[in-house]
Amino acid sequence: MSMITERSVQRRSPGVAEPAPREEARRDRMAVLRGYLALTKPAIVELLLVTTVPTMMLAAGGWPDLVTFFAVLVGGALAGGAASALNCYIDRDIDVLMKRTKRRPLPTHQITPRAVLIFGLTLAVVSVVLMALLTNWLATALTAFSIFYYDVVYTLWLKRRTPANTFWGGVCGAAPVVIGWAAVTGSIAPMGWALFAVVFFWQMPHFYALAIKYKDDYARAGVPMLPVVRSVARVNFEIVLYTVLTVASSLIAWPLGRDLGLGWIYGAAAVLTGGLFLGESIRLVYQTRNGGMVKPMRLFQLSITYLTLLFMAIAVDALI
């Protein structure tokens, strides 16, 4: 891999020693390593694993066997990192135009596009091979499909062509749930699809809130996110609609998972956190309708808390 690290040239005051060449080289290597880590978008990978691991525990009726657990944990992290790195490679032309993304490794020329492409493809191959060796054909096929769907179908095609990009892109965001279920059982039960629905519908209010915050960024880059190309009323409607569908899916999952050990802890979490999530969605809609100060990132942050607590409740119920 070839890589470039840009460093600003600064004049030093008299008497201040220049860093040793070896120290400079070490700093350069560390900066590049941090750049590669940033390409994988660790926060997104972490959130994917937050939904995958409890799903595996529920499917297994407790802790899954260590080999399967290791394969999905590591393979899933690598697959998520691969998809994110390839996404950065494809979107490098628009990332440089947006304030939110212009400090990523490619817009800052910290790493070359060729190196990023090789890095992303390598992670993708390793993740699929690991899943193939240690899980089953269904989990492996879903892993390969999710990488392909996110980078080719969503990033290359849908993202720049339709305001429905977030909806259709939600497929790959929810895929880790069914991958985890398939890795444990070799199939996907109705309960697995119910949890898939929770994560799928959750992504609309979650990401629309972010798109409202960075509406000008997306407009500048020519990306037709819903808040850019549709009315405020339409965006408000979809935020509330998909929040309701998220909470409804979580409640439908409760009776479906009773025989698997899903009990009152999950039920209480689904009701309480779902109520808070819906309330925050309605609050955002009320603000936009009445000309108040709009704070979409409150909904964005709360949506992450909602999903984390909901799936933590699944893990607890699976263990007791």
PDB file of C-alpha atoms in Angstrom:
ATOM      1  CA  MET A   1       0.000   0.000   0.000  1.00  0.00           C
ATOM      2  CA  SER A   2       1.159   3.512  -0.740  1.00  0.00           C
ATOM      3  CA  MET A   3       0.100   6.285   1.590  1.00  0.00           C
ATOM      4  CA  ILE A   4       0.511  10.031   1.958  1.00  0.00           C
ATOM      5  CA  THR A   5       0.567  11.996   5.183  1.00  0.00           C
ATOM      6  CA  GLU A   6       0.418  15.757   4.841  1.00  0.00           C
ATOM      7  CA  ARG A   7       2.122  17.738   7.558  1.00  0.00           C
ATOM      8  CA  SER A   8       2.057  21.492   7.902  1.00  0.00           C
ATOM      9  CA  VAL A   9       5.380  23.325   7.855  1.00  0.00           C
ATOM     10  CA  GLN A  10       5.906  25.459  10.945  1.00  0.00           C
ATOM     11  CA  ARG A  11       8.797  27.711  11.937  1.00  0.00           C
ATOM     12  CA  ARG A  12      10.318  26.865  15.302  1.00  0.00           C
ATOM     13  CA  SER A  13      11.507  29.369  17.842  1.00  0.00           C
ATOM     14  CA  PRO A  14      15.267  29.614  18.382  1.00  0.00           C
ATOM     15  CA  GLY A  15      16.489  27.112  20.908  1.00  0.00           C
ATOM     16  CA  VAL A  16      13.632  24.645  20.326  1.00  0.00           C
ATOM     17  CA  ALA A  17      15.058  21.324  19.216  1.00  0.00           C
ATOM     18  CA  GLU A  18      13.777  19.656  16.075  1.00  0.00           C
ATOM     19  CA  PRO A  19      12.127  16.276  16.677  1.00  0.00           C
ATOM     20  CA  ALA A  20      14.397  13.331  16.008  1.00  0.00           C
ATOM     21  CA  PRO A  21      13.787  11.680  12.609  1.00  0.00           C
ATOM     22  CA  ARG A  22      12.822   8.440  14.333  1.00  0.00           C
ATOM     23  CA  GLU A  23      10.211  10.229  16.448  1.00  0.00           C
ATOM     24  CA  GLU A  24       8.847  11.958  13.335  1.00  0.00           C
ATOM     25  CA  ALA A  25       8.550   8.610  11.550  1.00  0.00           C
ATOM     26  CA  ARG A  26       6.754   7.092  14.525  1.00  0.00           C
ATOM     27  CA  ARG A  27       4.277   9.973  14.590  1.00  0.00           C
ATOM     28  CA  ASP A  28       3.675   9.561  10.869  1.00  0.00           C
ATOM     29  CA  ARG A  29       2.962   5.846  11.265  1.00  0.00           C
ATOM     30  CA  MET A  30       0.602   6.451  14.156  1.00  0.00           C
ATOM     31  CA  ALA A  31      -1.259   9.139  12.189  1.00  0.00           C
ATOM     32  CA  VAL A  32      -1.684   6.785   9.249  1.00  0.00           C
ATOM     33  CA  LEU A  33      -2.865   3.962  11.513  1.00  0.00           C
ATOM     34  CA  ARG A  34      -5.426   6.308  13.062  1.00  0.00           C
ATOM     35  CA  GLY A  35      -6.488   7.202   9.535  1.00  0.00           C
ATOM     36  CA  TYR A  36      -7.089   3.579   8.621  1.00  0.00           C
ATOM     37  CA  LEU A  37      -9.059   3.081  11.826  1.00  0.00           C
ATOM     38  CA  ALA A  38     -11.179   6.141  11.013  1.00  0.00           C
ATOM     39  CA  LEU A  39     -11.989   4.667   7.596  1.00  0.00           C
ATOM     40  CA  THR A  40     -13.759   1.747   9.295  1.00  0.00           C
ATOM     41  CA  LYS A  41     -16.071   4.155  11.207  1.00  0.00           C
ATOM     42  CA  PRO A  42     -15.706   2.405  14.592  1.00  0.00           C
ATOM     43  CA  ALA A  43     -18.799   4.054  16.095  1.00  0.00           C
ATOM     44  CA  ILE A  44     -20.980   2.485  13.391  1.00  0.00           C
ATOM     45  CA  VAL A  45     -19.307  -0.926  13.810  1.00  0.00           C
ATOM     46  CA  GLU A  46     -19.875  -0.715  17.558  1.00  0.00           C
ATOM     47  CA  LEU A  47     -23.571   0.001  17.077  1.00  0.00           C
ATOM     48  CA  LEU A  48     -23.901  -2.924  14.648  1.00  0.00           C
ATOM     49  CA  LEU A  49     -22.380  -5.268  17.229  1.00  0.00           C
ATOM     50  CA  VAL A  50     -24.687  -3.875  19.936  1.00  0.00           C
ATOM     51  CA  THR A  51     -27.611  -5.325  17.968  1.00  0.00           C
ATOM     52  CA  THR A  52     -25.882  -8.491  16.729  1.00  0.00           C
ATOM     53  CA  VAL A  53     -24.553  -9.946  19.981  1.00  0.00           C
ATOM     54  CA  PRO A  54     -27.857  -9.851  21.950  1.00  0.00           C
ATOM     55  CA  THR A  55     -29.618 -11.335  18.921  1.00  0.00           C
ATOM     56  CA  MET A  56     -27.161 -14.238  18.915  1.00  0.00           C
ATOM     57  CA  MET A  57     -27.696 -14.732  22.649  1.00  0.00           C
ATOM     58  CA  LEU A  58     -31.454 -14.885  22.204  1.00  0.00           C
ATOM     59  CA  ALA A  59     -31.164 -17.324  19.297  1.00  0.00           C
ATOM     60  CA  ALA A  60     -28.838 -19.551  21.336  1.00  0.00           C
ATOM     61  CA  GLY A  61     -30.847 -19.324  24.562  1.00  0.00           C
ATOM     62  CA  GLY A  62     -27.797 -17.894  26.336  1.00  0.00           C
ATOM     63  CA  TRP A  63     -24.200 -17.531  25.245  1.00  0.00           C
ATOM     64  CA  PRO A  64     -23.568 -19.012  21.787  1.00  0.00           C
ATOM     65  CA  ASP A  65     -20.600 -21.340  21.357  1.00  0.00           C
ATOM     66  CA  LEU A  66     -17.291 -19.513  21.424  1.00  0.00           C
ATOM     67  CA  VAL A  67     -16.320 -20.307  17.829  1.00  0.00           C
ATOM     68  CA  THR A  68     -19.542 -18.862  16.432  1.00  0.00           C
ATOM     69  CA  PHE A  69     -19.385 -15.915  18.784  1.00  0.00           C
ATOM     70  CA  PHE A  70     -15.803 -15.138  17.764  1.00  0.00           C
ATOM     71  CA  ALA A  71     -16.550 -15.547  14.059  1.00  0.00           C
ATOM     72  CA  VAL A  72     -19.520 -13.193  14.081  1.00  0.00           C
ATOM     73  CA  LEU A  73     -17.897 -10.666  16.410  1.00  0.00           C
ATOM     74  CA  VAL A  74     -14.663 -10.430  14.423  1.00  0.00           C
ATOM     75  CA  GLY A  75     -16.133 -11.196  11.007  1.00  0.00           C
ATOM     76  CA  GLY A  76     -18.961  -8.735  11.549  1.00  0.00           C
ATOM     77  CA  ALA A  77     -16.578  -5.992  12.698  1.00  0.00           C
ATOM     78  CA  LEU A  78     -14.351  -6.582   9.662  1.00  0.00           C
ATOM     79  CA  ALA A  79     -17.348  -6.617   7.307  1.00  0.00           C
ATOM     80  CA  GLY A  80     -18.665  -3.371   8.768  1.00  0.00           C
ATOM     81  CA  GLY A  81     -15.220  -1.824   8.539  1.00  0.00           C
ATOM     82  CA  ALA A  82     -14.845  -3.002   4.944  1.00  0.00           C
ATOM     83  CA  ALA A  83     -18.189  -1.547   3.903  1.00  0.00           C
ATOM     84  CA  SER A  84     -17.339   1.763   5.582  1.00  0.00           C
ATOM     85  CA  ALA A  85     -13.858   1.983   4.039  1.00  0.00           C
ATOM     86  CA  LEU A  86     -15.208   1.260   0.555  1.00  0.00           C
ATOM     87  CA  ASN A  87     -17.945   3.824   1.175  1.00  0.00           C
ATOM     88  CA  CYS A  88     -15.241   6.406   1.951  1.00  0.00           C
ATOM     89  CA  TYR A  89     -13.453   5.468  -1.275  1.00  0.00           C
ATOM     90  CA  ILE A  90     -16.595   5.845  -3.395  1.00  0.00           C
ATOM     91  CA  ASP A  91     -17.753   9.052  -1.699  1.00  0.00           C
ATOM     92  CA  ARG A  92     -14.378  10.805  -1.660  1.00  0.00           C
ATOM     93  CA  ASP A  93     -15.578  13.350  -4.227  1.00  0.00           C
ATOM     94  CA  ILE A  94     -18.508  14.507  -2.099  1.00  0.00           C
ATOM     95  CA  ASP A  95     -16.881  14.045   1.323  1.00  0.00           C
ATOM     96  CA  VAL A  96     -14.515  16.901   0.508  1.00  0.00           C
ATOM     97  CA  LEU A  97     -17.529  19.210  -0.005  1.00  0.00           C
ATOM     98  CA  MET A  98     -19.219  18.561   3.338  1.00  0.00           C
ATOM     99  CA  LYS A  99     -18.166  20.009   6.678  1.00  0.00           C
ATOM    100  CA  ARG A 100     -19.104  16.779   8.463  1.00  0.00           C
ATOM    101  CA  THR A 101     -16.813  14.625   6.320  1.00  0.00           C
ATOM    102  CA  LYS A 102     -14.074  16.873   4.950  1.00  0.00           C
ATOM    103  CA  ARG A 103     -11.634  15.812   7.690  1.00  0.00           C
ATOM    104  CA  ARG A 104     -11.797  12.139   6.773  1.00  0.00           C
ATOM    105  CA  PRO A 105      -8.519  10.540   5.636  1.00  0.00           C
ATOM    106  CA  LEU A 106      -9.231  10.787   1.905  1.00  0.00           C
ATOM    107  CA  PRO A 107     -10.336  14.454   1.716  1.00  0.00           C
ATOM    108  CA  THR A 108      -7.264  15.412   3.781  1.00  0.00           C
ATOM    109  CA  HIS A 109      -4.971  13.291   1.561  1.00  0.00           C
ATOM    110  CA  GLN A 110      -3.773  11.365   4.589  1.00  0.00           C
ATOM    111  CA  ILE A 111      -4.185   8.089   2.688  1.00  0.00           C
ATOM    112  CA  THR A 112      -4.329   7.548  -1.050  1.00  0.00           C
ATOM    113  CA  PRO A 113      -7.525   6.318  -2.776  1.00  0.00           C
ATOM    114  CA  ARG A 114      -5.705   3.233  -4.078  1.00  0.00           C
ATOM    115  CA  ALA A 115      -4.587   2.295  -0.558  1.00  0.00           C
ATOM    116  CA  VAL A 116      -8.123   2.747   0.771  1.00  0.00           C
ATOM    117  CA  LEU A 117      -9.577   0.572  -1.998  1.00  0.00           C
ATOM    118  CA  ILE A 118      -7.092  -2.215  -1.297  1.00  0.00           C
ATOM    119  CA  PHE A 119      -7.717  -1.902   2.437  1.00  0.00           C
ATOM    120  CA  GLY A 120     -11.491  -2.107   2.063  1.00  0.00           C
ATOM    121  CA  LEU A 121     -11.416  -5.054  -0.347  1.00  0.00           C
ATOM    122  CA  THR A 122      -8.957  -6.917   1.884  1.00  0.00           C
ATOM    123  CA  LEU A 123     -11.181  -6.499   4.938  1.00  0.00           C
ATOM    124  CA  ALA A 124     -14.179  -7.654   2.891  1.00  0.00           C
ATOM    125  CA  VAL A 125     -12.444 -10.825   1.693  1.00  0.00           C
ATOM    126  CA  VAL A 126     -11.097 -11.664   5.155  1.00  0.00           C
ATOM    127  CA  SER A 127     -14.512 -11.174   6.767  1.00  0.00           C
ATOM    128  CA  VAL A 128     -16.324 -13.394   4.268  1.00  0.00           C
ATOM    129  CA  VAL A 129     -13.644 -16.110   4.441  1.00  0.00           C
ATOM    130  CA  LEU A 130     -13.760 -16.063   8.241  1.00  0.00           C
ATOM    131  CA  MET A 131     -17.540 -16.423   8.218  1.00  0.00           C
ATOM    132  CA  ALA A 132     -17.324 -19.229   5.643  1.00  0.00           C
ATOM    133  CA  LEU A 133     -14.790 -21.178   7.690  1.00  0.00           C
ATOM    134  CA  LEU A 134     -16.409 -20.783  11.095  1.00  0.00           C
ATOM    135  CA  THR A 135     -20.169 -20.360  10.565  1.00  0.00           C
ATOM    136  CA  ASN A 136     -22.514 -21.551   7.812  1.00  0.00           C
ATOM    137  CA  TRP A 137     -23.425 -20.756   4.216  1.00  0.00           C
ATOM    138  CA  LEU A 138     -26.430 -18.580   5.087  1.00  0.00           C
ATOM    139  CA  ALA A 139     -24.553 -16.294   7.467  1.00  0.00           C
ATOM    140  CA  THR A 140     -21.665 -16.097   4.988  1.00  0.00           C
ATOM    141  CA  ALA A 141     -23.934 -15.248   2.056  1.00  0.00           C
ATOM    142  CA  LEU A 142     -25.721 -12.558   4.086  1.00  0.00           C
ATOM    143  CA  THR A 143     -22.377 -11.047   5.096  1.00  0.00           C
ATOM    144  CA  ALA A 144     -21.174 -10.864   1.489  1.00  0.00           C
ATOM    145  CA  PHE A 145     -24.547  -9.523   0.362  1.00  0.00           C
ATOM    146  CA  SER A 146     -24.582  -6.768   2.990  1.00  0.00           C
ATOM    147  CA  ILE A 147     -21.163  -5.462   1.924  1.00  0.00           C
ATOM    148  CA  PHE A 148     -22.154  -5.545  -1.749  1.00  0.00           C
ATOM    149  CA  TYR A 149     -25.536  -3.944  -1.090  1.00  0.00           C
ATOM    150  CA  TYR A 150     -24.133  -1.105   0.994  1.00  0.00           C
ATOM    151  CA  ASP A 151     -21.311  -0.157  -1.321  1.00  0.00           C
ATOM    152  CA  VAL A 152     -22.711  -0.949  -4.770  1.00  0.00           C
ATOM    153  CA  VAL A 153     -26.499  -0.710  -4.472  1.00  0.00           C
ATOM    154  CA  TYR A 154     -26.712   2.030  -1.834  1.00  0.00           C
ATOM    155  CA  THR A 155     -23.537   4.120  -2.132  1.00  0.00           C
ATOM    156  CA  LEU A 156     -22.931   3.918  -5.876  1.00  0.00           C
ATOM    157  CA  TRP A 157     -26.549   3.921  -7.027  1.00  0.00           C
ATOM    158  CA  LEU A 158     -29.289   4.882  -4.577  1.00  0.00           C
ATOM    159  CA  LYS A 159     -27.571   7.510  -2.432  1.00  0.00           C
ATOM    160  CA  ARG A 160     -27.108  10.039  -5.227  1.00  0.00           C
ATOM    161  CA  ARG A 161     -30.284   9.305  -7.183  1.00  0.00           C
ATOM    162  CA  THR A 162     -33.306   9.069  -4.894  1.00  0.00           C
ATOM    163  CA  PRO A 163     -34.576  10.567  -1.614  1.00  0.00           C
ATOM    164  CA  ALA A 164     -35.640   7.016  -0.739  1.00  0.00           C
ATOM    165  CA  ASN A 165     -31.944   6.172  -0.308  1.00  0.00           C
ATOM    166  CA  THR A 166     -32.189   6.023   3.486  1.00  0.00           C
ATOM    167  CA  PHE A 167     -35.132   3.616   3.342  1.00  0.00           C
ATOM    168  CA  TRP A 168     -33.491   1.173   0.946  1.00  0.00           C
ATOM    169  CA  GLY A 169     -30.113   1.621   2.600  1.00  0.00           C
ATOM    170  CA  GLY A 170     -31.680   0.469   5.849  1.00  0.00           C
ATOM    171  CA  VAL A 171     -31.459  -3.113   4.592  1.00  0.00           C
ATOM    172  CA  CYS A 172     -27.703  -3.297   5.176  1.00  0.00           C
ATOM    173  CA  GLY A 173     -27.919  -1.525   8.522  1.00  0.00           C
ATOM    174  CA  ALA A 174     -30.332  -4.163   9.803  1.00  0.00           C
ATOM    175  CA  ALA A 175     -28.557  -7.106   8.144  1.00  0.00           C
ATOM    176  CA  PRO A 176     -26.221  -7.867  11.113  1.00  0.00           C
ATOM    177  CA  VAL A 177     -29.266  -8.932  13.160  1.00  0.00           C
ATOM    178  CA  VAL A 178     -30.242 -11.698  10.739  1.00  0.00           C
ATOM    179  CA  ILE A 179     -26.577 -12.578  10.142  1.00  0.00           C
ATOM    180  CA  GLY A 180     -26.151 -13.220  13.860  1.00  0.00           C
ATOM    181  CA  TRP A 181     -29.355 -15.248  14.015  1.00  0.00           C
ATOM    182  CA  ALA A 182     -28.380 -17.299  10.967  1.00  0.00           C
ATOM    183  CA  ALA A 183     -24.887 -17.944  12.333  1.00  0.00           C
ATOM    184  CA  VAL A 184     -26.352 -19.507  15.485  1.00  0.00           C
ATOM    185  CA  THR A 185     -29.300 -21.443  14.029  1.00  0.00           C
ATOM    186  CA  GLY A 186     -28.585 -21.877  10.309  1.00  0.00           C
ATOM    187  CA  SER A 187     -31.909 -20.235   9.455  1.00  0.00           C
ATOM    188  CA  ILE A 188     -33.915 -17.097  10.242  1.00  0.00           C
ATOM    189  CA  ALA A 189     -36.972 -17.463  12.484  1.00  0.00           C
ATOM    190  CA  PRO A 190     -39.861 -14.947  12.670  1.00  0.00           C
ATOM    191  CA  MET A 191     -38.252 -13.507  15.801  1.00  0.00           C
ATOM    192  CA  GLY A 192     -35.112 -12.764  13.818  1.00  0.00           C
ATOM    193  CA  TRP A 193     -37.139 -10.918  11.198  1.00  0.00           C
ATOM    194  CA  ALA A 194     -38.972  -8.966  13.911  1.00  0.00           C
ATOM    195  CA  LEU A 195     -35.654  -7.692  15.283  1.00  0.00           C
ATOM    196  CA  PHE A 196     -34.557  -6.938  11.725  1.00  0.00           C
ATOM    197  CA  ALA A 197     -37.690  -4.789  11.377  1.00  0.00           C
ATOM    198  CA  VAL A 198     -36.867  -2.901  14.571  1.00  0.00           C
ATOM    199  CA  VAL A 199     -33.421  -1.908  13.310  1.00  0.00           C
ATOM    200  CA  PHE A 200     -34.645  -1.306   9.756  1.00  0.00           C
ATOM    201  CA  PHE A 201     -37.411   1.142  10.693  1.00  0.00           C
ATOM    202  CA  TRP A 202     -35.245   2.741  13.405  1.00  0.00           C
ATOM    203  CA  GLN A 203     -32.777   3.995  10.807  1.00  0.00           C
ATOM    204  CA  MET A 204     -35.190   6.470   9.236  1.00  0.00           C
ATOM    205  CA  PRO A 205     -35.815   8.755  12.255  1.00  0.00           C
ATOM    206  CA  HIS A 206     -32.211   8.211  13.338  1.00  0.00           C
ATOM    207  CA  PHE A 207     -30.711   9.325  10.042  1.00  0.00           C
ATOM    208  CA  TYR A 208     -33.324  11.933   9.115  1.00  0.00           C
ATOM    209  CA  ALA A 209     -32.379  13.780  12.300  1.00  0.00           C
ATOM    210  CA  LEU A 210     -28.748  13.809  11.163  1.00  0.00           C
ATOM    211  CA  ALA A 211     -29.769  14.878   7.651  1.00  0.00           C
ATOM    212  CA  ILE A 212     -31.741  17.808   9.073  1.00  0.00           C
ATOM    213  CA  LYS A 213     -28.672  18.939  11.004  1.00  0.00           C
ATOM    214  CA  TYR A 214     -26.436  18.688   7.916  1.00  0.00           C
ATOM    215  CA  LYS A 215     -29.023  19.631   5.311  1.00  0.00           C
ATOM    216  CA  ASP A 216     -26.776  22.315   3.796  1.00  0.00           C
ATOM    217  CA  ASP A 217     -23.907  19.833   3.538  1.00  0.00           C
ATOM    218  CA  TYR A 218     -25.974  17.351   1.559  1.00  0.00           C
ATOM    219  CA  ALA A 219     -27.389  20.096  -0.647  1.00  0.00           C
ATOM    220  CA  ARG A 220     -23.878  21.367  -1.399  1.00  0.00           C
ATOM    221  CA  ALA A 221     -22.777  17.852  -2.371  1.00  0.00           C
ATOM    222  CA  GLY A 222     -25.878  17.225  -4.488  1.00  0.00           C
ATOM    223  CA  VAL A 223     -27.062  14.284  -2.381  1.00  0.00           C
ATOM    224  CA  PRO A 224     -30.905  14.108  -2.398  1.00  0.00           C
ATOM    225  CA  MET A 225     -31.476  13.279   1.260  1.00  0.00           C
ATOM    226  CA  LEU A 226     -35.127  13.635   2.209  1.00  0.00           C
ATOM    227  CA  PRO A 227     -34.781  16.930   4.166  1.00  0.00           C
ATOM    228  CA  VAL A 228     -33.001  18.457   1.150  1.00  0.00           C
ATOM    229  CA  VAL A 229     -35.585  17.669  -1.529  1.00  0.00           C
ATOM    230  CA  ARG A 230     -38.886  17.288   0.333  1.00  0.00           C
ATOM    231  CA  SER A 231     -41.000  19.605   2.459  1.00  0.00           C
ATOM    232  CA  VAL A 232     -40.677  19.889   6.219  1.00  0.00           C
ATOM    233  CA  ALA A 233     -44.173  18.381   6.530  1.00  0.00           C
ATOM    234  CA  ARG A 234     -43.093  15.298   4.559  1.00  0.00           C
ATOM    235  CA  VAL A 235     -39.963  14.841   6.665  1.00  0.00           C
ATOM    236  CA  ASN A 236     -41.984  15.247   9.877  1.00  0.00           C
ATOM    237  CA  PHE A 237     -44.508  12.681   8.713  1.00  0.00           C
ATOM    238  CA  GLU A 238     -41.841  10.105   7.918  1.00  0.00           C
ATOM    239  CA  ILE A 239     -40.006  10.673  11.209  1.00  0.00           C
ATOM    240  CA  VAL A 240     -43.152   9.963  13.228  1.00  0.00           C
ATOM    241  CA  LEU A 241     -44.312   7.144  10.944  1.00  0.00           C
ATOM    242  CA  TYR A 242     -41.064   5.202  11.148  1.00  0.00           C
ATOM    243  CA  THR A 243     -40.697   5.826  14.857  1.00  0.00           C
ATOM    244  CA  VAL A 244     -44.161   4.306  15.357  1.00  0.00           C
ATOM    245  CA  LEU A 245     -43.205   1.349  13.151  1.00  0.00           C
ATOM    246  CA  THR A 246     -39.981   0.881  15.129  1.00  0.00           C
ATOM    247  CA  VAL A 247     -41.797   0.790  18.454  1.00  0.00           C
ATOM    248  CA  ALA A 248     -44.568  -1.419  17.028  1.00  0.00           C
ATOM    249  CA  SER A 249     -41.995  -3.899  15.722  1.00  0.00           C
ATOM    250  CA  SER A 250     -40.311  -4.022  19.128  1.00  0.00           C
ATOM    251  CA  LEU A 251     -43.659  -4.788  20.777  1.00  0.00           C
ATOM    252  CA  ILE A 252     -44.524  -7.464  18.192  1.00  0.00           C
ATOM    253  CA  ALA A 253     -41.174  -9.091  18.951  1.00  0.00           C
ATOM    254  CA  TRP A 254     -42.116  -9.527  22.623  1.00  0.00           C
ATOM    255  CA  PRO A 255     -44.696 -12.333  22.232  1.00  0.00           C
ATOM    256  CA  LEU A 256     -42.699 -13.858  19.366  1.00  0.00           C
ATOM    257  CA  GLY A 257     -39.730 -14.252  21.690  1.00  0.00           C
ATOM    258  CA  ARG A 258     -41.557 -15.569  24.748  1.00  0.00           C
ATOM    259  CA  ASP A 259     -40.605 -19.195  24.051  1.00  0.00           C
ATOM    260  CA  LEU A 260     -36.985 -18.111  23.595  1.00  0.00           C
ATOM    261  CA  GLY A 261     -36.824 -16.430  26.993  1.00  0.00           C
ATOM    262  CA  LEU A 262     -37.842 -12.891  26.131  1.00  0.00           C
ATOM    263  CA  GLY A 263     -39.594 -11.733  29.279  1.00  0.00           C
ATOM    264  CA  TRP A 264     -40.701  -8.759  31.313  1.00  0.00           C
ATOM    265  CA  ILE A 265     -37.328  -6.993  31.230  1.00  0.00           C
ATOM    266  CA  TYR A 266     -37.500  -6.685  27.461  1.00  0.00           C
ATOM    267  CA  GLY A 267     -41.200  -5.822  27.580  1.00  0.00           C
ATOM    268  CA  ALA A 268     -40.625  -3.012  30.052  1.00  0.00           C
ATOM    269  CA  ALA A 269     -37.687  -1.707  28.029  1.00  0.00           C
ATOM    270  CA  ALA A 270     -39.694  -1.791  24.788  1.00  0.00           C
ATOM    271  CA  VAL A 271     -42.563   0.166  26.344  1.00  0.00           C
ATOM    272  CA  LEU A 272     -40.533   2.726  28.304  1.00  0.00           C
ATOM    273  CA  THR A 273     -37.766   3.438  25.822  1.00  0.00           C
ATOM    274  CA  GLY A 274     -40.216   3.278  22.937  1.00  0.00           C
ATOM    275  CA  GLY A 275     -42.367   5.904  24.620  1.00  0.00           C
ATOM    276  CA  LEU A 276     -39.352   8.187  25.090  1.00  0.00           C
ATOM    277  CA  PHE A 277     -38.261   7.675  21.487  1.00  0.00           C
ATOM    278  CA  LEU A 278     -41.709   8.483  20.136  1.00  0.00           C
ATOM    279  CA  GLY A 279     -42.030  11.465  22.460  1.00  0.00           C
ATOM    280  CA  GLU A 280     -38.747  12.929  21.216  1.00  0.00           C
ATOM    281  CA  SER A 281     -39.817  12.440  17.592  1.00  0.00           C
ATOM    282  CA  ILE A 282     -43.065  14.298  18.263  1.00  0.00           C
ATOM    283  CA  ARG A 283     -41.156  17.049  20.087  1.00  0.00           C
ATOM    284  CA  LEU A 284     -38.920  17.581  17.024  1.00  0.00           C
ATOM    285  CA  VAL A 285     -41.970  17.748  14.750  1.00  0.00           C
ATOM    286  CA  TYR A 286     -43.626  20.252  17.100  1.00  0.00           C
ATOM    287  CA  GLN A 287     -40.513  22.462  17.058  1.00  0.00           C
ATOM    288  CA  THR A 288     -40.325  22.553  13.272  1.00  0.00           C
ATOM    289  CA  ARG A 289     -44.039  23.318  12.912  1.00  0.00           C
ATOM    290  CA  ASN A 290     -44.024  26.154  15.419  1.00  0.00           C
ATOM    291  CA  GLY A 291     -40.815  27.854  14.391  1.00  0.00           C
ATOM    292  CA  GLY A 292     -38.962  27.032  17.579  1.00  0.00           C
ATOM    293  CA  MET A 293     -35.279  26.233  17.916  1.00  0.00           C
ATOM    294  CA  VAL A 294     -34.861  22.880  16.171  1.00  0.00           C
ATOM    295  CA  LYS A 295     -32.480  20.460  17.878  1.00  0.00           C
ATOM    296  CA  PRO A 296     -32.464  17.340  15.660  1.00  0.00           C
ATOM    297  CA  MET A 297     -29.353  15.904  17.302  1.00  0.00           C
ATOM    298  CA  ARG A 298     -31.353  15.280  20.472  1.00  0.00           C
ATOM    299  CA  LEU A 299     -33.423  12.781  18.514  1.00  0.00           C
ATOM    300  CA  PHE A 300     -30.288  11.389  16.886  1.00  0.00           C
ATOM    301  CA  GLN A 301     -28.595  10.757  20.250  1.00  0.00           C
ATOM    302  CA  LEU A 302     -31.746   9.454  21.900  1.00  0.00           C
ATOM    303  CA  SER A 303     -32.284   7.006  19.043  1.00  0.00           C
ATOM    304  CA  ILE A 304     -28.869   5.464  19.772  1.00  0.00           C
ATOM    305  CA  THR A 305     -29.703   5.214  23.474  1.00  0.00           C
ATOM    306  CA  TYR A 306     -33.056   3.632  22.605  1.00  0.00           C
ATOM    307  CA  LEU A 307     -31.545   0.922  20.415  1.00  0.00           C
ATOM    308  CA  THR A 308     -28.757   0.179  22.893  1.00  0.00           C
ATOM    309  CA  LEU A 309     -31.094  -0.193  25.876  1.00  0.00           C
ATOM    310  CA  LEU A 310     -33.581  -2.283  23.916  1.00  0.00           C
ATOM    311  CA  PHE A 311     -30.963  -4.802  22.821  1.00  0.00           C
ATOM    312  CA  MET A 312     -29.296  -4.816  26.231  1.00  0.00           C
ATOM    313  CA  ALA A 313     -32.683  -5.912  27.599  1.00  0.00           C
ATOM    314  CA  ILE A 314     -32.694  -8.765  25.075  1.00  0.00           C
ATOM    315  CA  ALA A 315     -29.283  -9.883  26.304  1.00  0.00           C
ATOM    316  CA  VAL A 316     -30.358  -9.776  29.947  1.00  0.00           C
ATOM    317  CA  ASP A 317     -33.539 -11.766  29.290  1.00  0.00           C
ATOM    318  CA  ALA A 318     -31.553 -14.318  27.276  1.00  0.00           C
ATOM    319  CA  LEU A 319     -29.254 -14.949  30.238  1.00  0.00           C
ATOM    320  CA  ILE A 320     -31.783 -15.248  33.081  1.00  0.00           C
TER     321      ILE A 320
END
